[in-house]
PDB file of N, CA and C in Angstrom:
ATOM      1  N   MET A 585       4.213  56.253 -24.140  1.00  0.00           N
ATOM      2  CA  MET A 585       5.035  55.131 -24.567  1.00  0.00           C
ATOM      3  C   MET A 585       6.292  55.082 -23.690  1.00  0.00           C
ATOM      4  N   LEU A 586       6.627  53.885 -23.274  1.00  0.00           N
ATOM      5  CA  LEU A 586       7.761  53.690 -22.384  1.00  0.00           C
ATOM      6  C   LEU A 586       8.816  52.820 -23.058  1.00  0.00           C
ATOM      7  N   PRO A 587      10.103  53.093 -22.825  1.00  0.00           N
ATOM      8  CA  PRO A 587      11.146  52.247 -23.400  1.00  0.00           C
ATOM      9  C   PRO A 587      11.021  50.812 -22.877  1.00  0.00           C
ATOM     10  N   ALA A 588      11.054  49.846 -23.786  1.00  0.00           N
ATOM     11  CA  ALA A 588      10.883  48.441 -23.404  1.00  0.00           C
ATOM     12  C   ALA A 588      11.931  47.994 -22.396  1.00  0.00           C
ATOM     13  N   ASP A 589      13.193  48.382 -22.610  1.00  0.00           N
ATOM     14  CA  ASP A 589      14.243  47.936 -21.691  1.00  0.00           C
ATOM     15  C   ASP A 589      14.026  48.489 -20.284  1.00  0.00           C
ATOM     16  N   GLU A 590      13.481  49.690 -20.185  1.00  0.00           N
ATOM     17  CA  GLU A 590      13.196  50.284 -18.880  1.00  0.00           C
ATOM     18  C   GLU A 590      12.048  49.541 -18.193  1.00  0.00           C
ATOM     19  N   VAL A 591      11.008  49.204 -18.945  1.00  0.00           N
ATOM     20  CA  VAL A 591       9.873  48.454 -18.394  1.00  0.00           C
ATOM     21  C   VAL A 591      10.346  47.096 -17.889  1.00  0.00           C
ATOM     22  N   ILE A 592      11.141  46.418 -18.704  1.00  0.00           N
ATOM     23  CA  ILE A 592      11.647  45.095 -18.325  1.00  0.00           C
ATOM     24  C   ILE A 592      12.492  45.187 -17.062  1.00  0.00           C
ATOM     25  N   LYS A 593      13.372  46.175 -16.983  1.00  0.00           N
ATOM     26  CA  LYS A 593      14.221  46.332 -15.796  1.00  0.00           C
ATOM     27  C   LYS A 593      13.383  46.592 -14.545  1.00  0.00           C
ATOM     28  N   LYS A 594      12.398  47.469 -14.648  1.00  0.00           N
ATOM     29  CA  LYS A 594      11.564  47.775 -13.484  1.00  0.00           C
ATOM     30  C   LYS A 594      10.757  46.556 -13.048  1.00  0.00           C
ATOM     31  N   LEU A 595      10.243  45.811 -14.006  1.00  0.00           N
ATOM     32  CA  LEU A 595       9.474  44.617 -13.671  1.00  0.00           C
ATOM     33  C   LEU A 595      10.370  43.577 -12.999  1.00  0.00           C
ATOM     34  N   VAL A 596      11.563  43.386 -13.517  1.00  0.00           N
ATOM     35  CA  VAL A 596      12.511  42.453 -12.888  1.00  0.00           C
ATOM     36  C   VAL A 596      12.831  42.919 -11.468  1.00  0.00           C
ATOM     37  N   ASP A 597      13.050  44.211 -11.289  1.00  0.00           N
ATOM     38  CA  ASP A 597      13.362  44.748  -9.957  1.00  0.00           C
ATOM     39  C   ASP A 597      12.242  44.469  -8.958  1.00  0.00           C
ATOM     40  N   VAL A 598      10.999  44.556  -9.408  1.00  0.00           N
ATOM     41  CA  VAL A 598       9.861  44.306  -8.515  1.00  0.00           C
ATOM     42  C   VAL A 598       9.739  42.812  -8.203  1.00  0.00           C
ATOM     43  N   LEU A 599       9.974  41.965  -9.192  1.00  0.00           N
ATOM     44  CA  LEU A 599       9.806  40.525  -9.004  1.00  0.00           C
ATOM     45  C   LEU A 599      10.968  39.866  -8.267  1.00  0.00           C
ATOM     46  N   ALA A 600      12.167  40.430  -8.374  1.00  0.00           N
ATOM     47  CA  ALA A 600      13.364  39.802  -7.814  1.00  0.00           C
ATOM     48  C   ALA A 600      13.264  39.440  -6.327  1.00  0.00           C
ATOM     49  N   PRO A 601      12.697  40.282  -5.472  1.00  0.00           N
ATOM     50  CA  PRO A 601      12.612  39.887  -4.058  1.00  0.00           C
ATOM     51  C   PRO A 601      11.752  38.635  -3.825  1.00  0.00           C
ATOM     52  N   TYR A 602      10.853  38.343  -4.732  1.00  0.00           N
ATOM     53  CA  TYR A 602       9.952  37.208  -4.589  1.00  0.00           C
ATOM     54  C   TYR A 602      10.452  35.958  -5.307  1.00  0.00           C
ATOM     55  N   LEU A 603      11.165  36.144  -6.423  1.00  0.00           N
ATOM     56  CA  LEU A 603      11.575  35.015  -7.254  1.00  0.00           C
ATOM     57  C   LEU A 603      13.086  34.817  -7.309  1.00  0.00           C
ATOM     58  N   GLY A 604      13.825  35.803  -6.866  1.00  0.00           N
ATOM     59  CA  GLY A 604      15.274  35.806  -7.069  1.00  0.00           C
ATOM     60  C   GLY A 604      15.577  36.516  -8.379  1.00  0.00           C
ATOM     61  N   GLU A 605      16.745  37.117  -8.444  1.00  0.00           N
ATOM     62  CA  GLU A 605      17.127  37.926  -9.601  1.00  0.00           C
ATOM     63  C   GLU A 605      17.113  37.121 -10.905  1.00  0.00           C
ATOM     64  N   ASN A 606      17.732  35.951 -10.890  1.00  0.00           N
ATOM     65  CA  ASN A 606      17.835  35.172 -12.126  1.00  0.00           C
ATOM     66  C   ASN A 606      16.479  34.694 -12.620  1.00  0.00           C
ATOM     67  N   MET A 607      15.649  34.185 -11.730  1.00  0.00           N
ATOM     68  CA  MET A 607      14.325  33.693 -12.121  1.00  0.00           C
ATOM     69  C   MET A 607      13.443  34.847 -12.601  1.00  0.00           C
ATOM     70  N   ALA A 608      13.512  35.979 -11.930  1.00  0.00           N
ATOM     71  CA  ALA A 608      12.716  37.144 -12.330  1.00  0.00           C
ATOM     72  C   ALA A 608      13.116  37.599 -13.732  1.00  0.00           C
ATOM     73  N   ARG A 609      14.418  37.705 -13.969  1.00  0.00           N
ATOM     74  CA  ARG A 609      14.906  38.141 -15.281  1.00  0.00           C
ATOM     75  C   ARG A 609      14.500  37.130 -16.354  1.00  0.00           C
ATOM     76  N   ALA A 610      14.659  35.847 -16.083  1.00  0.00           N
ATOM     77  CA  ALA A 610      14.303  34.815 -17.061  1.00  0.00           C
ATOM     78  C   ALA A 610      12.813  34.853 -17.381  1.00  0.00           C
ATOM     79  N   ALA A 611      11.991  35.002 -16.358  1.00  0.00           N
ATOM     80  CA  ALA A 611      10.537  35.019 -16.562  1.00  0.00           C
ATOM     81  C   ALA A 611      10.115  36.225 -17.407  1.00  0.00           C
ATOM     82  N   VAL A 612      10.605  37.382 -17.049  1.00  0.00           N
ATOM     83  CA  VAL A 612      10.216  38.610 -17.754  1.00  0.00           C
ATOM     84  C   VAL A 612      10.767  38.614 -19.177  1.00  0.00           C
ATOM     85  N   CYS A 613      12.036  38.286 -19.331  1.00  0.00           N
ATOM     86  CA  CYS A 613      12.637  38.313 -20.672  1.00  0.00           C
ATOM     87  C   CYS A 613      12.006  37.272 -21.580  1.00  0.00           C
ATOM     88  N   SER A 614      11.677  36.109 -21.049  1.00  0.00           N
ATOM     89  CA  SER A 614      11.023  35.074 -21.844  1.00  0.00           C
ATOM     90  C   SER A 614       9.686  35.566 -22.382  1.00  0.00           C
ATOM     91  N   GLN A 615       8.887  36.173 -21.522  1.00  0.00           N
ATOM     92  CA  GLN A 615       7.579  36.674 -21.950  1.00  0.00           C
ATOM     93  C   GLN A 615       7.729  37.865 -22.897  1.00  0.00           C
ATOM     94  N   ALA A 616       8.692  38.734 -22.625  1.00  0.00           N
ATOM     95  CA  ALA A 616       8.929  39.876 -23.517  1.00  0.00           C
ATOM     96  C   ALA A 616       9.349  39.389 -24.907  1.00  0.00           C
ATOM     97  N   ASP A 617      10.170  38.342 -24.949  1.00  0.00           N
ATOM     98  CA  ASP A 617      10.568  37.767 -26.246  1.00  0.00           C
ATOM     99  C   ASP A 617       9.358  37.220 -26.991  1.00  0.00           C
ATOM    100  N   LYS A 618       8.519  36.482 -26.287  1.00  0.00           N
ATOM    101  CA  LYS A 618       7.331  35.891 -26.918  1.00  0.00           C
ATOM    102  C   LYS A 618       6.417  36.968 -27.489  1.00  0.00           C
ATOM    103  N   LEU A 619       6.326  38.078 -26.779  1.00  0.00           N
ATOM    104  CA  LEU A 619       5.474  39.177 -27.220  1.00  0.00           C
ATOM    105  C   LEU A 619       6.204  40.141 -28.169  1.00  0.00           C
ATOM    106  N   GLU A 620       7.471  39.854 -28.428  1.00  0.00           N
ATOM    107  CA  GLU A 620       8.309  40.704 -29.276  1.00  0.00           C
ATOM    108  C   GLU A 620       8.415  42.130 -28.719  1.00  0.00           C
ATOM    109  N   PHE A 621       8.619  42.210 -27.402  1.00  0.00           N
ATOM    110  CA  PHE A 621       8.703  43.487 -26.684  1.00  0.00           C
ATOM    111  C   PHE A 621      10.111  43.797 -26.188  1.00  0.00           C
ATOM    112  N   LYS A 622      11.139  43.188 -26.724  1.00  0.00           N
ATOM    113  CA  LYS A 622      12.478  43.389 -26.192  1.00  0.00           C
ATOM    114  C   LYS A 622      13.072  44.750 -26.534  1.00  0.00           C
ATOM    115  N   HIS A 623      12.612  45.371 -27.599  1.00  0.00           N
ATOM    116  CA  HIS A 623      13.189  46.646 -28.037  1.00  0.00           C
ATOM    117  C   HIS A 623      12.054  47.603 -28.382  1.00  0.00           C
ATOM    118  N   GLY A 624      12.392  48.849 -28.503  1.00  0.00           N
ATOM    119  CA  GLY A 624      11.390  49.829 -28.874  1.00  0.00           C
ATOM    120  C   GLY A 624      10.685  50.407 -27.673  1.00  0.00           C
ATOM    121  N   ARG A 625       9.438  50.805 -27.900  1.00  0.00           N
ATOM    122  CA  ARG A 625       8.658  51.475 -26.855  1.00  0.00           C
ATOM    123  C   ARG A 625       7.351  50.729 -26.672  1.00  0.00           C
ATOM    124  N   LEU A 626       6.874  50.716 -25.427  1.00  0.00           N
ATOM    125  CA  LEU A 626       5.651  50.006 -25.092  1.00  0.00           C
ATOM    126  C   LEU A 626       4.564  50.981 -24.674  1.00  0.00           C
ATOM    127  N   SER A 627       3.376  50.752 -25.173  1.00  0.00           N
ATOM    128  CA  SER A 627       2.210  51.525 -24.739  1.00  0.00           C
ATOM    129  C   SER A 627       1.732  50.953 -23.408  1.00  0.00           C
ATOM    130  N   PRO A 628       0.859  51.663 -22.706  1.00  0.00           N
ATOM    131  CA  PRO A 628       0.278  51.090 -21.488  1.00  0.00           C
ATOM    132  C   PRO A 628      -0.406  49.739 -21.750  1.00  0.00           C
ATOM    133  N   ALA A 629      -1.041  49.591 -22.906  1.00  0.00           N
ATOM    134  CA  ALA A 629      -1.681  48.312 -23.240  1.00  0.00           C
ATOM    135  C   ALA A 629      -0.635  47.211 -23.414  1.00  0.00           C
ATOM    136  N   ASP A 630       0.516  47.540 -23.997  1.00  0.00           N
ATOM    137  CA  ASP A 630       1.604  46.568 -24.134  1.00  0.00           C
ATOM    138  C   ASP A 630       2.118  46.141 -22.757  1.00  0.00           C
ATOM    139  N   VAL A 631       2.257  47.103 -21.861  1.00  0.00           N
ATOM    140  CA  VAL A 631       2.709  46.797 -20.501  1.00  0.00           C
ATOM    141  C   VAL A 631       1.718  45.835 -19.842  1.00  0.00           C
ATOM    142  N   GLU A 632       0.440  46.083 -20.020  1.00  0.00           N
ATOM    143  CA  GLU A 632      -0.577  45.191 -19.450  1.00  0.00           C
ATOM    144  C   GLU A 632      -0.474  43.791 -20.048  1.00  0.00           C
ATOM    145  N   ARG A 633      -0.204  43.697 -21.345  1.00  0.00           N
ATOM    146  CA  ARG A 633      -0.036  42.386 -21.979  1.00  0.00           C
ATOM    147  C   ARG A 633       1.160  41.654 -21.377  1.00  0.00           C
ATOM    148  N   LEU A 634       2.240  42.375 -21.112  1.00  0.00           N
ATOM    149  CA  LEU A 634       3.415  41.764 -20.502  1.00  0.00           C
ATOM    150  C   LEU A 634       3.104  41.306 -19.080  1.00  0.00           C
ATOM    151  N   LEU A 635       2.437  42.150 -18.317  1.00  0.00           N
ATOM    152  CA  LEU A 635       2.067  41.765 -16.951  1.00  0.00           C
ATOM    153  C   LEU A 635       1.128  40.560 -16.955  1.00  0.00           C
ATOM    154  N   ASP A 636       0.175  40.540 -17.879  1.00  0.00           N
ATOM    155  CA  ASP A 636      -0.737  39.399 -17.997  1.00  0.00           C
ATOM    156  C   ASP A 636       0.018  38.122 -18.349  1.00  0.00           C
ATOM    157  N   ALA A 637       1.064  38.246 -19.152  1.00  0.00           N
ATOM    158  CA  ALA A 637       1.852  37.078 -19.544  1.00  0.00           C
ATOM    159  C   ALA A 637       2.686  36.543 -18.377  1.00  0.00           C
ATOM    160  N   VAL A 638       3.155  37.429 -17.523  1.00  0.00           N
ATOM    161  CA  VAL A 638       3.975  37.040 -16.370  1.00  0.00           C
ATOM    162  C   VAL A 638       3.121  36.485 -15.232  1.00  0.00           C
ATOM    163  N   ALA A 639       1.880  36.920 -15.138  1.00  0.00           N
ATOM    164  CA  ALA A 639       1.016  36.604 -13.997  1.00  0.00           C
ATOM    165  C   ALA A 639       0.867  35.114 -13.691  1.00  0.00           C
ATOM    166  N   PRO A 640       0.576  34.250 -14.661  1.00  0.00           N
ATOM    167  CA  PRO A 640       0.370  32.835 -14.315  1.00  0.00           C
ATOM    168  C   PRO A 640       1.585  32.187 -13.648  1.00  0.00           C
ATOM    169  N   GLY A 641       2.766  32.431 -14.174  1.00  0.00           N
ATOM    170  CA  GLY A 641       3.972  31.865 -13.577  1.00  0.00           C
ATOM    171  C   GLY A 641       4.245  32.420 -12.196  1.00  0.00           C
ATOM    172  N   LEU A 642       4.029  33.701 -12.031  1.00  0.00           N
ATOM    173  CA  LEU A 642       4.206  34.315 -10.720  1.00  0.00           C
ATOM    174  C   LEU A 642       3.240  33.711  -9.714  1.00  0.00           C
ATOM    175  N   GLY A 643       1.998  33.493 -10.157  1.00  0.00           N
ATOM    176  CA  GLY A 643       0.989  32.898  -9.273  1.00  0.00           C
ATOM    177  C   GLY A 643       1.377  31.521  -8.770  1.00  0.00           C
ATOM    178  N   VAL A 644       2.100  30.766  -9.570  1.00  0.00           N
ATOM    179  CA  VAL A 644       2.562  29.435  -9.155  1.00  0.00           C
ATOM    180  C   VAL A 644       3.485  29.546  -7.951  1.00  0.00           C
ATOM    181  N   PHE A 645       4.326  30.571  -7.944  1.00  0.00           N
ATOM    182  CA  PHE A 645       5.316  30.727  -6.878  1.00  0.00           C
ATOM    183  C   PHE A 645       4.772  31.391  -5.623  1.00  0.00           C
ATOM    184  N   VAL A 646       3.867  32.355  -5.780  1.00  0.00           N
ATOM    185  CA  VAL A 646       3.444  33.137  -4.609  1.00  0.00           C
ATOM    186  C   VAL A 646       1.945  33.077  -4.345  1.00  0.00           C
ATOM    187  N   GLY A 647       1.184  32.433  -5.206  1.00  0.00           N
ATOM    188  CA  GLY A 647      -0.275  32.407  -5.069  1.00  0.00           C
ATOM    189  C   GLY A 647      -0.906  33.547  -5.849  1.00  0.00           C
ATOM    190  N   ARG A 648      -2.152  33.326  -6.260  1.00  0.00           N
ATOM    191  CA  ARG A 648      -2.820  34.310  -7.119  1.00  0.00           C
ATOM    192  C   ARG A 648      -3.024  35.662  -6.461  1.00  0.00           C
ATOM    193  N   ASP A 649      -3.476  35.665  -5.203  1.00  0.00           N
ATOM    194  CA  ASP A 649      -3.747  36.946  -4.535  1.00  0.00           C
ATOM    195  C   ASP A 649      -2.473  37.774  -4.370  1.00  0.00           C
ATOM    196  N   LYS A 650      -1.407  37.120  -3.908  1.00  0.00           N
ATOM    197  CA  LYS A 650      -0.152  37.842  -3.728  1.00  0.00           C
ATOM    198  C   LYS A 650       0.408  38.266  -5.086  1.00  0.00           C
ATOM    199  N   ALA A 651       0.245  37.430  -6.100  1.00  0.00           N
ATOM    200  CA  ALA A 651       0.709  37.788  -7.447  1.00  0.00           C
ATOM    201  C   ALA A 651       0.024  39.064  -7.911  1.00  0.00           C
ATOM    202  N   GLN A 652      -1.264  39.185  -7.660  1.00  0.00           N
ATOM    203  CA  GLN A 652      -1.983  40.389  -8.075  1.00  0.00           C
ATOM    204  C   GLN A 652      -1.442  41.624  -7.364  1.00  0.00           C
ATOM    205  N   ARG A 653      -1.143  41.497  -6.075  1.00  0.00           N
ATOM    206  CA  ARG A 653      -0.565  42.637  -5.338  1.00  0.00           C
ATOM    207  C   ARG A 653       0.812  43.011  -5.889  1.00  0.00           C
ATOM    208  N   ILE A 654       1.609  42.007  -6.231  1.00  0.00           N
ATOM    209  CA  ILE A 654       2.939  42.263  -6.786  1.00  0.00           C
ATOM    210  C   ILE A 654       2.821  42.941  -8.152  1.00  0.00           C
ATOM    211  N   LEU A 655       1.877  42.490  -8.965  1.00  0.00           N
ATOM    212  CA  LEU A 655       1.685  43.104 -10.282  1.00  0.00           C
ATOM    213  C   LEU A 655       1.175  44.537 -10.153  1.00  0.00           C
ATOM    214  N   ASP A 656       0.361  44.803  -9.155  1.00  0.00           N
ATOM    215  CA  ASP A 656      -0.064  46.181  -8.895  1.00  0.00           C
ATOM    216  C   ASP A 656       1.140  47.046  -8.498  1.00  0.00           C
ATOM    217  N   GLU A 657       2.030  46.464  -7.698  1.00  0.00           N
ATOM    218  CA  GLU A 657       3.263  47.161  -7.328  1.00  0.00           C
ATOM    219  C   GLU A 657       4.105  47.437  -8.578  1.00  0.00           C
ATOM    220  N   ALA A 658       4.161  46.468  -9.486  1.00  0.00           N
ATOM    221  CA  ALA A 658       4.916  46.642 -10.731  1.00  0.00           C
ATOM    222  C   ALA A 658       4.307  47.745 -11.580  1.00  0.00           C
ATOM    223  N   ARG A 659       2.979  47.773 -11.673  1.00  0.00           N
ATOM    224  CA  ARG A 659       2.310  48.846 -12.443  1.00  0.00           C
ATOM    225  C   ARG A 659       2.718  50.222 -11.910  1.00  0.00           C
ATOM    226  N   ALA A 660       2.711  50.341 -10.584  1.00  0.00           N
ATOM    227  CA  ALA A 660       3.075  51.616  -9.976  1.00  0.00           C
ATOM    228  C   ALA A 660       4.547  51.965 -10.263  1.00  0.00           C
ATOM    229  N   ALA A 661       5.422  50.966 -10.185  1.00  0.00           N
ATOM    230  CA  ALA A 661       6.851  51.200 -10.424  1.00  0.00           C
ATOM    231  C   ALA A 661       7.088  51.588 -11.885  1.00  0.00           C
ATOM    232  N   ILE A 662       6.357  50.955 -12.781  1.00  0.00           N
ATOM    233  CA  ILE A 662       6.513  51.224 -14.209  1.00  0.00           C
ATOM    234  C   ILE A 662       5.859  52.551 -14.587  1.00  0.00           C
ATOM    235  N   GLY A 663       4.790  52.887 -13.872  1.00  0.00           N
ATOM    236  CA  GLY A 663       4.087  54.123 -14.171  1.00  0.00           C
ATOM    237  C   GLY A 663       3.069  53.972 -15.271  1.00  0.00           C
ATOM    238  N   ALA A 664       2.582  52.753 -15.467  1.00  0.00           N
ATOM    239  CA  ALA A 664       1.579  52.477 -16.503  1.00  0.00           C
ATOM    240  C   ALA A 664       0.325  51.944 -15.829  1.00  0.00           C
ATOM    241  N   GLN A 665      -0.622  52.793 -15.646  1.00  0.00           N
ATOM    242  CA  GLN A 665      -1.868  52.391 -15.003  1.00  0.00           C
ATOM    243  C   GLN A 665      -2.899  52.072 -16.058  1.00  0.00           C
ATOM    244  N   GLY A 666      -3.291  50.813 -16.127  1.00  0.00           N
ATOM    245  CA  GLY A 666      -4.343  50.407 -17.061  1.00  0.00           C
ATOM    246  C   GLY A 666      -3.872  50.357 -18.493  1.00  0.00           C
ATOM    247  N   GLY A 667      -4.703  49.812 -19.344  1.00  0.00           N
ATOM    248  CA  GLY A 667      -4.395  49.715 -20.762  1.00  0.00           C
ATOM    249  C   GLY A 667      -5.013  50.877 -21.513  1.00  0.00           C
ATOM    250  N   ALA A 668      -4.545  51.113 -22.707  1.00  0.00           N
ATOM    251  CA  ALA A 668      -5.091  52.190 -23.528  1.00  0.00           C
ATOM    252  C   ALA A 668      -5.564  51.663 -24.839  1.00  0.00           C
TER     253      ALA A 668
END
């Protein structure tokens, strides 16, 4: 289980070079709010749900293939490989 605020920060850090800091934070926090993931701890499956929620919007900006590579980079940064 990973702290939600830490997961959100790492995901924003990975997305910021591609979307800009403000857009990355807005995208991640919006999805985390919808999933009710703003506080507490996230399982690897929760992290995957958050990444899945961010993926469509990211794909609009960078394309699906590049979005998948960025999300793989985020998984590595977060340290959550796969769902449980």
